[in-house]
Short mmCIF file of C-alpha atoms and ligand atoms in Angstrom, two decimals:
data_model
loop_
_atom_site.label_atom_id
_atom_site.label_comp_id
_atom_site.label_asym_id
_atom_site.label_seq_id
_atom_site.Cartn_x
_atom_site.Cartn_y
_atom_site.Cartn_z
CA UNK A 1 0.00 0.00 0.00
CA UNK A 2 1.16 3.69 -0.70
CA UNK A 3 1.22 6.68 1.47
CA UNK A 4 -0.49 8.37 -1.30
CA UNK A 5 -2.83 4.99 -2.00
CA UNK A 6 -6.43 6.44 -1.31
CA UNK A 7 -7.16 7.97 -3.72
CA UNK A 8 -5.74 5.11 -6.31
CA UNK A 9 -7.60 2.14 -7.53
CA UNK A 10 -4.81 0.13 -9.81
CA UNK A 11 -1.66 -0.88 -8.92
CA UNK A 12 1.60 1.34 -10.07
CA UNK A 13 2.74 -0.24 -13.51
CA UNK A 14 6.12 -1.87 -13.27
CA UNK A 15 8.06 0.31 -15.45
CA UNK A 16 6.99 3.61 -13.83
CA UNK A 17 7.62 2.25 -10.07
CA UNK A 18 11.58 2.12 -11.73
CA UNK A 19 11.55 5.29 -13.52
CA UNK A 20 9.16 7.47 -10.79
CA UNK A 21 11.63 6.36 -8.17
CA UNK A 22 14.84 8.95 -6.86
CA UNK A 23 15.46 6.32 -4.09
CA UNK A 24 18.59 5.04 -5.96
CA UNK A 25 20.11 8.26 -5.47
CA UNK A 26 18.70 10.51 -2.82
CA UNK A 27 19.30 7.89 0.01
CA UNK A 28 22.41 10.14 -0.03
CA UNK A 29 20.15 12.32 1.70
CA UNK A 30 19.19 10.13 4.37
CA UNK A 31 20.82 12.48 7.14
CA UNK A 32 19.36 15.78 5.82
CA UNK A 33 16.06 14.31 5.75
CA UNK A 34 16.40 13.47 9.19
CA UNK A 35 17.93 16.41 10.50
CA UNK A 36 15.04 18.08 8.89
CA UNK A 37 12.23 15.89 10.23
CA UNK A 38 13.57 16.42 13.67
CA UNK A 39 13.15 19.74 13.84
CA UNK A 40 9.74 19.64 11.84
CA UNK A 41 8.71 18.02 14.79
CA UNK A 42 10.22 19.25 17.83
CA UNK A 43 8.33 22.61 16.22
CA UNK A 44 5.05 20.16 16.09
CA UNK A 45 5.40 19.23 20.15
CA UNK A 46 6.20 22.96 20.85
CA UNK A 47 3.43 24.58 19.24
CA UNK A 48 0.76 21.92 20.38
CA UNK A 49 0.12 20.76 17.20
CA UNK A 50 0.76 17.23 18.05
CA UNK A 51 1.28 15.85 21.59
CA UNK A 52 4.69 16.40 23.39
CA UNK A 53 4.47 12.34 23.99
CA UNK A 54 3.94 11.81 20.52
CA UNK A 55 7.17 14.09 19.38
CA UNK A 56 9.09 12.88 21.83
CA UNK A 57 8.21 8.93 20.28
CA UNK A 58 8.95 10.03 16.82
CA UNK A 59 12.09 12.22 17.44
CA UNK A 60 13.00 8.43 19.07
CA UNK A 61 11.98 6.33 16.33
CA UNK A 62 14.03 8.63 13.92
CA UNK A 63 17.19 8.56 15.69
CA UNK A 64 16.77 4.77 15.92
CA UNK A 65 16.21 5.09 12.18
CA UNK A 66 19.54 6.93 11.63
CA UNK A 67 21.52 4.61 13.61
CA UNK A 68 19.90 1.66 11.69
CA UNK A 69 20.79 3.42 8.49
CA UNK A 70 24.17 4.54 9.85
CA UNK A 71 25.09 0.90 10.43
CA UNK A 72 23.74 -0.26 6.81
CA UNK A 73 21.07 -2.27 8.00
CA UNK A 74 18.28 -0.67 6.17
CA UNK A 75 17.44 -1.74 2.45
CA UNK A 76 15.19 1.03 0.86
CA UNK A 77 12.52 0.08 -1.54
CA UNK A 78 11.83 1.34 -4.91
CA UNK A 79 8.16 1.21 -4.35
CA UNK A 80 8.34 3.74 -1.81
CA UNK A 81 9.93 5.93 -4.15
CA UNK A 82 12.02 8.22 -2.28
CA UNK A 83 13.94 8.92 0.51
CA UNK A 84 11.46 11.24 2.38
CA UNK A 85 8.87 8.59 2.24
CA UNK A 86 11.32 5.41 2.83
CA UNK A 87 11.92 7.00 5.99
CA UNK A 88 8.64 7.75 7.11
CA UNK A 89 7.60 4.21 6.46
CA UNK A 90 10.00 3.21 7.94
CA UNK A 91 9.49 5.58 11.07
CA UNK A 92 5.45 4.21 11.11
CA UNK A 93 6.93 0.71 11.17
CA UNK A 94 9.12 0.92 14.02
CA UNK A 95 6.88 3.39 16.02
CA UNK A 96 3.23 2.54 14.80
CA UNK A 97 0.45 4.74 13.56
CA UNK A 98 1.84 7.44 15.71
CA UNK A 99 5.00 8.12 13.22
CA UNK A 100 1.95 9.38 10.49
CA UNK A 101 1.85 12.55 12.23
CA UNK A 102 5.53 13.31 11.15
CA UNK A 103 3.92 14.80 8.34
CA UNK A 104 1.95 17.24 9.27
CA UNK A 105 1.67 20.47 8.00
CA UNK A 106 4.25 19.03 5.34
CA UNK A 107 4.84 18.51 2.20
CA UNK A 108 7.49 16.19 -0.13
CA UNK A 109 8.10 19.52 -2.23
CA UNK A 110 9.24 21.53 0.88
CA UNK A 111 10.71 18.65 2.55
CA UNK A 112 12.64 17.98 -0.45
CA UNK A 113 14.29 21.05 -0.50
CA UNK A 114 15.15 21.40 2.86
CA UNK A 115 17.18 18.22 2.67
CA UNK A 116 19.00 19.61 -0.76
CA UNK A 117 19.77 23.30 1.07
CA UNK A 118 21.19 21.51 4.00
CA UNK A 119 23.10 19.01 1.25
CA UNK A 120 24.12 21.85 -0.74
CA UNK A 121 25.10 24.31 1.84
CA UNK A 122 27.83 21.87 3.57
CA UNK A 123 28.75 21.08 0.07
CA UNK A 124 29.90 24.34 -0.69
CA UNK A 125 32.14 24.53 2.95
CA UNK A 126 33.80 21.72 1.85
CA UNK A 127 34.45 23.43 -1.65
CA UNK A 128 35.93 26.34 0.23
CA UNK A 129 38.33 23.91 2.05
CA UNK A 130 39.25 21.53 -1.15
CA UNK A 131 39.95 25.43 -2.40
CA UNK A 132 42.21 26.35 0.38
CA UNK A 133 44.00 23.04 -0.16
CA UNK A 134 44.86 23.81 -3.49
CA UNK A 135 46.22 27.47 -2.92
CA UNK A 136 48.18 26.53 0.32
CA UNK A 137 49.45 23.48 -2.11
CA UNK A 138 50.48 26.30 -5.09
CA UNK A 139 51.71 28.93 -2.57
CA UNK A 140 53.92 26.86 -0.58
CA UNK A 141 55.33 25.62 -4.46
CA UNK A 142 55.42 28.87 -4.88
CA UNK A 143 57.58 30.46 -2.20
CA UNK A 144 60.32 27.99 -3.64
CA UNK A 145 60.34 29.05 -6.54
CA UNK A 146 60.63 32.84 -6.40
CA UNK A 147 63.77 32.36 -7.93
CA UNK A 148 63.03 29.93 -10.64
CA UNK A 149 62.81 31.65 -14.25
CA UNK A 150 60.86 30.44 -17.02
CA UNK A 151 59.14 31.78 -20.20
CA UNK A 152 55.75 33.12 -19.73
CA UNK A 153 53.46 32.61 -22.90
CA UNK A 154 51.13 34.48 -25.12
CA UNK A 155 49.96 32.20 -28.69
CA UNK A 156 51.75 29.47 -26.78
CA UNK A 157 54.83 31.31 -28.30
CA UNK A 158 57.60 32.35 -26.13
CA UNK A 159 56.87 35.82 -24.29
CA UNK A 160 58.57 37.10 -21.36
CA UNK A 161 60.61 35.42 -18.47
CA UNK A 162 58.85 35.43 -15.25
CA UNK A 163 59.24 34.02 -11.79
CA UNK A 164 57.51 30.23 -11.43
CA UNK A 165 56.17 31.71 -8.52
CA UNK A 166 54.19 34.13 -10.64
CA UNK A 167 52.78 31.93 -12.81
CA UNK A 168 51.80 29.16 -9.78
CA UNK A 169 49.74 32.46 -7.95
CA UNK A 170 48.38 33.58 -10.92
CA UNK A 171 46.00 30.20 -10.00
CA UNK A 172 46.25 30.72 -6.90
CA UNK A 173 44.29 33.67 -7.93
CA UNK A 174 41.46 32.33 -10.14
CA UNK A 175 40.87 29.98 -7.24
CA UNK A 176 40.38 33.00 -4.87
CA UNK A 177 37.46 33.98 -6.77
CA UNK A 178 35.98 30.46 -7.20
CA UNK A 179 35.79 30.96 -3.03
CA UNK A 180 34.58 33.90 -2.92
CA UNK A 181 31.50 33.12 -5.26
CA UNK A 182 31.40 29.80 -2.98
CA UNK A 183 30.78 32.49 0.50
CA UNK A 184 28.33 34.31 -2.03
CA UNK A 185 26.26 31.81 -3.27
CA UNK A 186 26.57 30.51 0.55
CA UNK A 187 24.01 33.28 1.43
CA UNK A 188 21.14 32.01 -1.07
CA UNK A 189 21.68 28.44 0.11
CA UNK A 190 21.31 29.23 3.83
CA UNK A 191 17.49 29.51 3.18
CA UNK A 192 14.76 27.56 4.94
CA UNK A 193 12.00 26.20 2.43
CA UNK A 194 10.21 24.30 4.96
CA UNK A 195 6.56 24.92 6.13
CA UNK A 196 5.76 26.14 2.68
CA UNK A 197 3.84 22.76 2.34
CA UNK A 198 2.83 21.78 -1.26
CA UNK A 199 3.05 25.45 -2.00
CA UNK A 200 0.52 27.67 -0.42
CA UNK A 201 1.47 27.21 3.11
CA UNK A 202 -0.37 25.56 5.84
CA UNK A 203 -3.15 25.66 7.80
CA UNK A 204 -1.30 24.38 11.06
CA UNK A 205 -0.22 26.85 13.66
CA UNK A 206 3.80 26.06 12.33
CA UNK A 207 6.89 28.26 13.56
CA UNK A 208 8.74 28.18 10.75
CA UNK A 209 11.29 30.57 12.56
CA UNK A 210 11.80 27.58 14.97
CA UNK A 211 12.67 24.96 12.61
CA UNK A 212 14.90 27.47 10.69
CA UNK A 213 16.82 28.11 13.95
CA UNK A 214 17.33 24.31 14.57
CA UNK A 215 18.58 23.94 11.33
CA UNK A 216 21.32 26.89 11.68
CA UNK A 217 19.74 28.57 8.63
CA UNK A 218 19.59 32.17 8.47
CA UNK A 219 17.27 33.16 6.67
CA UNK A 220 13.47 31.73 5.16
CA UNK A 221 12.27 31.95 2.46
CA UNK A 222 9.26 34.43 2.55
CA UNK A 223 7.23 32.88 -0.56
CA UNK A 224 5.87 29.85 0.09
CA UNK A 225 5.66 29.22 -3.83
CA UNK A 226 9.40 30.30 -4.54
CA UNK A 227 10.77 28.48 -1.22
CA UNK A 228 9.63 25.26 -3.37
CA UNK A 229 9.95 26.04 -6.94
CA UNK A 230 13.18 27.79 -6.63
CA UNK A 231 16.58 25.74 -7.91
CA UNK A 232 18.66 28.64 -8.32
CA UNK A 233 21.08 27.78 -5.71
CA UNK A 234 21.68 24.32 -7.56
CA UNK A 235 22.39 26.57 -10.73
CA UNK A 236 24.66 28.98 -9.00
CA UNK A 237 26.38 25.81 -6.97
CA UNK A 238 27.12 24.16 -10.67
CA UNK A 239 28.15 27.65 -12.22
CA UNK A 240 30.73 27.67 -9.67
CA UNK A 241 31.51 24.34 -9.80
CA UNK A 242 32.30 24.51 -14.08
CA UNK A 243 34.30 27.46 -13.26
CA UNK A 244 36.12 25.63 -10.95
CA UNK A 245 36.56 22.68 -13.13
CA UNK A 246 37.44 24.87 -16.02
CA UNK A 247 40.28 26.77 -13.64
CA UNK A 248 41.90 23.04 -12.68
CA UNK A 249 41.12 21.92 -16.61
CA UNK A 250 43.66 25.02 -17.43
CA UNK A 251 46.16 23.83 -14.70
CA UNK A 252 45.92 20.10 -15.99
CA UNK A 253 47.01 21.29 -19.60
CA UNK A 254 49.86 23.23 -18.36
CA UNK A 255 50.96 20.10 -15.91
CA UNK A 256 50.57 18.08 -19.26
CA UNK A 257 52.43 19.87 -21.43
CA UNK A 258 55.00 20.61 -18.89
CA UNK A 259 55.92 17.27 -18.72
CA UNK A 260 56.10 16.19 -22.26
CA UNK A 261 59.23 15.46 -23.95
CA UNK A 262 59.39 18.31 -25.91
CA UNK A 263 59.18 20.76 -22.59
CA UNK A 264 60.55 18.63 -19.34
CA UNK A 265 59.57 21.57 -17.27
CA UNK A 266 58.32 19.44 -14.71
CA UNK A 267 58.33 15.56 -13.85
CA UNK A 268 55.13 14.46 -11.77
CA UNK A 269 55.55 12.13 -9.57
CA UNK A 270 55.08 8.38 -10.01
CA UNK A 271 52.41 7.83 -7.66
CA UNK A 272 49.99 9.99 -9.53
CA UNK A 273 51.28 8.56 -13.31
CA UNK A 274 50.14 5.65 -15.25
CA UNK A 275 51.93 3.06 -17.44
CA UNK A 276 51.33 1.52 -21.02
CA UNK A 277 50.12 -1.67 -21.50
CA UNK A 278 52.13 -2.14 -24.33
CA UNK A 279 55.02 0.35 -24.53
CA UNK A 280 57.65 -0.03 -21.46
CA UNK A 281 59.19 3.66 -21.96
CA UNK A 282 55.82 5.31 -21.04
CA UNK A 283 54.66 7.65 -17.85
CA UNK A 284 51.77 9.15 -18.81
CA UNK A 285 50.07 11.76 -16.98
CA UNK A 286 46.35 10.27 -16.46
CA UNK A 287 45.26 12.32 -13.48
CA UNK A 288 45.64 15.80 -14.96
CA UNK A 289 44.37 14.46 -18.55
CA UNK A 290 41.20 13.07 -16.46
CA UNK A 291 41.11 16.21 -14.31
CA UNK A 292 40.60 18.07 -18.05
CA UNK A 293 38.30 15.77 -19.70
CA UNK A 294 36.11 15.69 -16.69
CA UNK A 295 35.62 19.23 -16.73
CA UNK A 296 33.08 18.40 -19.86
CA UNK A 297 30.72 16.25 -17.30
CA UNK A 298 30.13 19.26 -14.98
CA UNK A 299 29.71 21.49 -17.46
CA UNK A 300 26.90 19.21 -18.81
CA UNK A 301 25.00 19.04 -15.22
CA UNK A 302 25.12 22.90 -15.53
CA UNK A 303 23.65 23.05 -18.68
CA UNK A 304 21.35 20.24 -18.03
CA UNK A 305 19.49 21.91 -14.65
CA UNK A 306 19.15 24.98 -16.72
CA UNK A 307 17.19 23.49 -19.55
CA UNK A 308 15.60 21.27 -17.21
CA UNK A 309 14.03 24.58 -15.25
CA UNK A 310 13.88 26.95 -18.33
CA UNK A 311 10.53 26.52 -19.11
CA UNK A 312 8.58 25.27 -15.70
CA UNK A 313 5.76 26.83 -14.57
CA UNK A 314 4.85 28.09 -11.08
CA UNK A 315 5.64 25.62 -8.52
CA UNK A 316 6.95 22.21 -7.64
CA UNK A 317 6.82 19.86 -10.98
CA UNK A 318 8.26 16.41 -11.13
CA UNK A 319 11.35 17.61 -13.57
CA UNK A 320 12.80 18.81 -10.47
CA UNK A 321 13.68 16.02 -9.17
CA UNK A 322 15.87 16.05 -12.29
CA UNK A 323 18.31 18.46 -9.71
CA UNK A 324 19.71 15.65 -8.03
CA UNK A 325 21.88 13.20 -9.73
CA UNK A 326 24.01 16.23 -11.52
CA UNK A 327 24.93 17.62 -8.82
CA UNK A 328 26.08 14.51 -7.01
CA UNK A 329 28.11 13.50 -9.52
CA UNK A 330 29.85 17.08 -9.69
CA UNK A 331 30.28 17.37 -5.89
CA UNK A 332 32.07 13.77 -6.26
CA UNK A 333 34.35 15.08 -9.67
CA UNK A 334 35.37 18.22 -7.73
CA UNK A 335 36.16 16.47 -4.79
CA UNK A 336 38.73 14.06 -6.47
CA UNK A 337 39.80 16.21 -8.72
CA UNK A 338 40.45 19.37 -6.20
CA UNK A 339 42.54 16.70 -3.57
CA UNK A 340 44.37 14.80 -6.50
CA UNK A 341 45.48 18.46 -8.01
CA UNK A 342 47.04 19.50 -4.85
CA UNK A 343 48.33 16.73 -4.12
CA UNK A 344 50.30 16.72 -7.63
CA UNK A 345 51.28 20.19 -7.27
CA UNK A 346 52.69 19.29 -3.81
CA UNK A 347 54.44 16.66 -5.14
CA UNK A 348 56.17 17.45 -8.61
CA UNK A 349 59.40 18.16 -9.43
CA UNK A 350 60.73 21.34 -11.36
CA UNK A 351 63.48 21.13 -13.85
CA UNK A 352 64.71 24.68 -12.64
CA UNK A 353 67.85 24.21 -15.29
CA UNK A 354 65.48 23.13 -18.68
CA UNK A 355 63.21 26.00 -17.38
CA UNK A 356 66.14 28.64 -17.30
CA UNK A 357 67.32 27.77 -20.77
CA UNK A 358 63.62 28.09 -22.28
CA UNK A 359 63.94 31.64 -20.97
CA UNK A 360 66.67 32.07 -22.86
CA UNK A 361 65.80 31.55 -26.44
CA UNK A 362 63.13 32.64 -27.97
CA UNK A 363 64.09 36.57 -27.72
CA UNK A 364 61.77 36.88 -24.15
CA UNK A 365 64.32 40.05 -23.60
CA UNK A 366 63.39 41.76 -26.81
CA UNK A 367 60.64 43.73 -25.08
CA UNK A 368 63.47 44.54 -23.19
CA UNK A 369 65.90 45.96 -25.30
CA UNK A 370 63.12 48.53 -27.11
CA UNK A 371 62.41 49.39 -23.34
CA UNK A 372 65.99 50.29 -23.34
CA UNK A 373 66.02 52.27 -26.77
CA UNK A 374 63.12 53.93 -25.27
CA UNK A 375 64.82 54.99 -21.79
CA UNK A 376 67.53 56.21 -24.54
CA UNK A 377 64.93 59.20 -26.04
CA UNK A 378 63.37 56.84 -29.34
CA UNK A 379 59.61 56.67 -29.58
CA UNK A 380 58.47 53.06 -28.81
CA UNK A 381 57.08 52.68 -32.01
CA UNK A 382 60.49 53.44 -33.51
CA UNK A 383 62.40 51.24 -30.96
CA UNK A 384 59.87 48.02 -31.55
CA UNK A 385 60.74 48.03 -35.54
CA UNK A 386 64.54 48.66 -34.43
CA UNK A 387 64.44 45.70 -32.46
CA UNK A 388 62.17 43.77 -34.91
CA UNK A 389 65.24 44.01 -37.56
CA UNK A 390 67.75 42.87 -34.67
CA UNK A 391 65.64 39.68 -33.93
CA UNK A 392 65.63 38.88 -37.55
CA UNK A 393 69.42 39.41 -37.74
CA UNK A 394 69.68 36.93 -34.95
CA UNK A 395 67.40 34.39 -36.55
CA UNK A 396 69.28 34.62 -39.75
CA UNK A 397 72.59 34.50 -37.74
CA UNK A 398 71.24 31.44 -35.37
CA UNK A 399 71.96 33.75 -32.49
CA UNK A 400 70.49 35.06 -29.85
CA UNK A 401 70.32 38.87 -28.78
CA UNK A 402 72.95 38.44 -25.96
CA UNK A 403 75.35 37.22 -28.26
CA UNK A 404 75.03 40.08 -30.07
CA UNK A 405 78.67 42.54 -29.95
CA UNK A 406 78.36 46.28 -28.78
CA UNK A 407 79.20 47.15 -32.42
CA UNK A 408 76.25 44.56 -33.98
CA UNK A 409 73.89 46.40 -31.77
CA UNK A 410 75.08 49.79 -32.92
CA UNK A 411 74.45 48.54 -36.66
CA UNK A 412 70.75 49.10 -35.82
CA UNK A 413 71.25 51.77 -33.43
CA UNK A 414 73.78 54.17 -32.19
CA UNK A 415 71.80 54.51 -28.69
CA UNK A 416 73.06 51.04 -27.65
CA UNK A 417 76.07 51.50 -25.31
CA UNK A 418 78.00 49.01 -23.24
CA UNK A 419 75.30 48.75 -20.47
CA UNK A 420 72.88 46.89 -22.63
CA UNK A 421 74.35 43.86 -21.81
CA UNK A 422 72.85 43.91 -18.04
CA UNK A 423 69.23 45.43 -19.12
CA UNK A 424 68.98 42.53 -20.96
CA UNK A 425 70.11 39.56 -18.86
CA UNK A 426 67.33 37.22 -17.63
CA UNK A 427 67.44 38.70 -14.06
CA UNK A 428 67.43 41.65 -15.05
CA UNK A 429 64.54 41.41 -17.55
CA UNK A 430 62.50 40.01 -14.35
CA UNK A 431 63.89 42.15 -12.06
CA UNK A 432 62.70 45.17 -14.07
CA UNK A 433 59.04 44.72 -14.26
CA UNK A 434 58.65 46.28 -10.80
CA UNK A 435 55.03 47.37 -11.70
CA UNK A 436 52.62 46.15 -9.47
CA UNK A 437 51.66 43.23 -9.97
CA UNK A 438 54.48 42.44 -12.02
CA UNK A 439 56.98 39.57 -11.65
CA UNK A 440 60.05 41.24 -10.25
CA UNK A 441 60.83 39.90 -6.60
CA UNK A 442 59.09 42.63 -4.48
CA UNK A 443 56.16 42.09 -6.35
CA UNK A 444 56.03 38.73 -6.44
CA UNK A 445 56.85 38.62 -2.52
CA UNK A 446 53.88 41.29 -1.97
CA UNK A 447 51.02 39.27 -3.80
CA UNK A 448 52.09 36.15 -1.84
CA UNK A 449 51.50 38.17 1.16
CA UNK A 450 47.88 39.03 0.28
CA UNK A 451 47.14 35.50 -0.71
CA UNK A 452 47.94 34.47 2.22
CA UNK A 453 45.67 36.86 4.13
CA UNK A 454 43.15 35.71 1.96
CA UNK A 455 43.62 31.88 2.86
CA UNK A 456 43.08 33.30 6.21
CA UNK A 457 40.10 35.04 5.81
CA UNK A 458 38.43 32.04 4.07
CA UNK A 459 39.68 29.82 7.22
CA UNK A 460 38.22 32.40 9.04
CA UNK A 461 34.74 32.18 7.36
CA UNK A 462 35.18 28.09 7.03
CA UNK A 463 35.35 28.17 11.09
CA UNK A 464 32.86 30.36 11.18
CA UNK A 465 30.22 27.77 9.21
CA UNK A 466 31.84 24.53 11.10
CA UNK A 467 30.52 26.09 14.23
CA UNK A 468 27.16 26.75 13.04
N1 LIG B 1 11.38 12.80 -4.92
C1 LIG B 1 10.86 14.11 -5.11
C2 LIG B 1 11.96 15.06 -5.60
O1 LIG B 1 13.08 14.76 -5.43
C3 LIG B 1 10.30 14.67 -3.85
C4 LIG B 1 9.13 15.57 -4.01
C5 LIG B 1 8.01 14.88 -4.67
N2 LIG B 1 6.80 15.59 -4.53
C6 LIG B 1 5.73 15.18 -5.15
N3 LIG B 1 4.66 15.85 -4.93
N4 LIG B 1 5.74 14.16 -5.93
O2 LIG B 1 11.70 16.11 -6.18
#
């Protein structure tokens, strides 16, 4: 018999028991729905609209119900569809008829969304840690390699040289803003839906106040039709999550490339490499590649919740049920992939030598030496074609610009003096671009300062939410 059955005169057909059913997956919300149900009804008790006896036998019979579940003993069945109702048959069957007043003044479409708030809200704390993770795993790369130089890139063409430690917190930066959308979005998750009933409210004397203070929430909803229509913190939780994914994705490709052949910047370590079935010499780098495809996955459970709510009318419609599975699956690919990145990063080697002589070639100091032309009195413009007929000279000549003679130089210019030599070095190329945010030392030192205030502020905020 259904909780619903009363009204019904057939059985459920076969097929749509299996295809009606979220059991499969939101028994991963077994401890939200109780949390949630506990609270419904210690508000019941308090404001007389059951018995104190009676919420005081099913606040028992649900913590027995936990523990059962806790230890794996339960089995939930597909013909009682889903996870709110598994558990309240299950309550009526360990307590009697009593556990039917549960219920009351309830509805599955607020009830539902209480347990996904309270999912989705600890979710995103343990984003913000996986986050800090990952910076405290690129910063503390970082801070030994101030004084590693390699080519930055533009067109995946040689650019300028820059400090390793630049390029590591430029990521360190993207994933400071993937937190603090996290402690944004945080604010429209920590919303109480419950007591909105099917949609219209209830007719029960509820204090929804009361079960939003249980639950640590801060706010409630204050439309009973939004609180259980509304899925826009599951699209803002996946936005952030794609951006995330597309932030490591970028990191992945340069940890990739990095250790191919053809660059040996970096050698990951074994641990987190695969071998070839067939050919011996291999050490491929799965983790990152995996880190980058899965990035496509997440991105899909974004744009699958959005098409799935585009066009739904006013209020709770089965399609929403549709929110679930997506965003399981990207709270599990962000959680691997956020712990296995750091963990990489942690771990790898740099090739500080290889790095240094990529700097080298590739004229990264010809900015430079029109910067110098230009400190002599010519117009940029001037000094970047003067310079653009050097590089060619060099190319033709299988040179580069520091092998160039004093009287070479002069050739193209009869600013260049003995002192070019230094303005163009590789330390001195770095050293230069003193600009802030720019990759000479004090720089460099500077915005690994404020990161690191920032890590503290989010462990700050992340003690703040364990508390509450
Ligand atoms: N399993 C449903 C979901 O996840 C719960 C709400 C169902 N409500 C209803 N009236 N059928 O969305």
């Amino acid at each position: 018999m259904k909780l619903w059955g009363g009204r019904f005169t057939k059985e459920t057909n076969q097929l749509v028991e299996a295809f009606n059913a979220s059991i499969l997956f939101d028994q991963q919300l077994a401890e939200e729905d109780i949390a949630g149900s506990l609270a419904h009804v210690a508000m019941l008790g308090r404001c007389g609209i059951i018995a104190k006896e009676e919420a005081e036998q099913i606040k028992e019979g649900l913590i027995t119900i936990r523990e059962r579940i806790r230890r794996g003993e339960i089995e939930f069945r597909i013909e009682d569809e889903d996870i709110h109702m598994n558990i309240e048959r299950l309550l009526i069957e360990e307590i009697g008829p009593v556990g039917g007043k549960l219920h009351t003044g309830r509805s599955r479409n607020d009830q539902a969304q209480v347990d996904f708030h309270l999912y989705v809200r600890r979710q995103t704390v343990q984003m913000v840690e996986l986050l800090v993770a990952l910076q405290e795993a690129l910063l503390s790369q970082a801070r030994e390699h101030v004084d590693t130089i390699l080519s930055g890139y533009t067109h995946l063409q040689k650019a300028q040289p820059v400090r390793l430690a630049h390029h590591l917190i430029a990521y360190v930066s993207m994933f400071e803003r993937d937190i603090e959308r996290l402690i944004d979005s945080y604010k429209r998750v920590d919303l109480c839906p419950l007591g909105a009933g099917a949609m219209a409210g209830t007719t029960f004397p509820i204090d929804r106040h009361d079960v939003a203070e249980q639950l640590g929430f801060a706010r409630l909803y204050d439309n009973s039709m939004d609180a259980v229509s509304d899925r826009d913190y599951v699209v803002e939780f996946l936005a952030h999550s794609s951006l995330i994914m597309v932030h490591l994705s970028r990191l992945a490709e340069e940890l990739i490339l990095w250790s191919s052949d053809e660059f040996r910047y970096i050698e990951l370590d074994d641990a987190f490499c695969t071998g070839s079935s067939m050919m011996p010499q291999k050490k491929n780098p799965d983790i990152p590649e995996l880190v980058r495809g899965k990035s496509g996955r997440v991105i899909g459970h974004l744009m699958g919740i959005l098409t799935t709510i585009k066009g739904l009318p006013l209020t709770y419609n089965k399609d929403l049920q549709e929110d679930k599975e997506g965003l399981f699956d990207t709270v599990h690919t962000l959680q691997g992939s956020l712990q296995l990145m750091a963990q990489m990063i942690a771990t790898m080697t740099v090739n500080k030598k290889r790095m240094a002589s990529g700097a080298e070639s590739g004229f990264t100091n010809a900015t430079d030496l029109a910067d110098y032309l230009v400190n002599k009195g010519l117009p940029f413009r001037e000094a970047h074609e003067v310079v653009g007929r050097l590089v060619l000279h060099c190319i033709q000549e299988k040179k580069t610009l520091n092998a160039c003679s004093l009287s070479e130089f002069q050739q193209f210019s009869s600013l260049v003096e003995e002192d070019i030599f230094k303005a163009i070095s590789l330390e001195q190329v770095v050293e230069a671009r003193k600009s802030y945010g720019g990759t000479a030392r004090v720089q460099v030192e500077a915005t690994w300062k404020r990161k690191q205030k920032q890590i503290e502020a989010a462990k700050v905020w992340l003690h703040e939410k364990s508390q509450s």
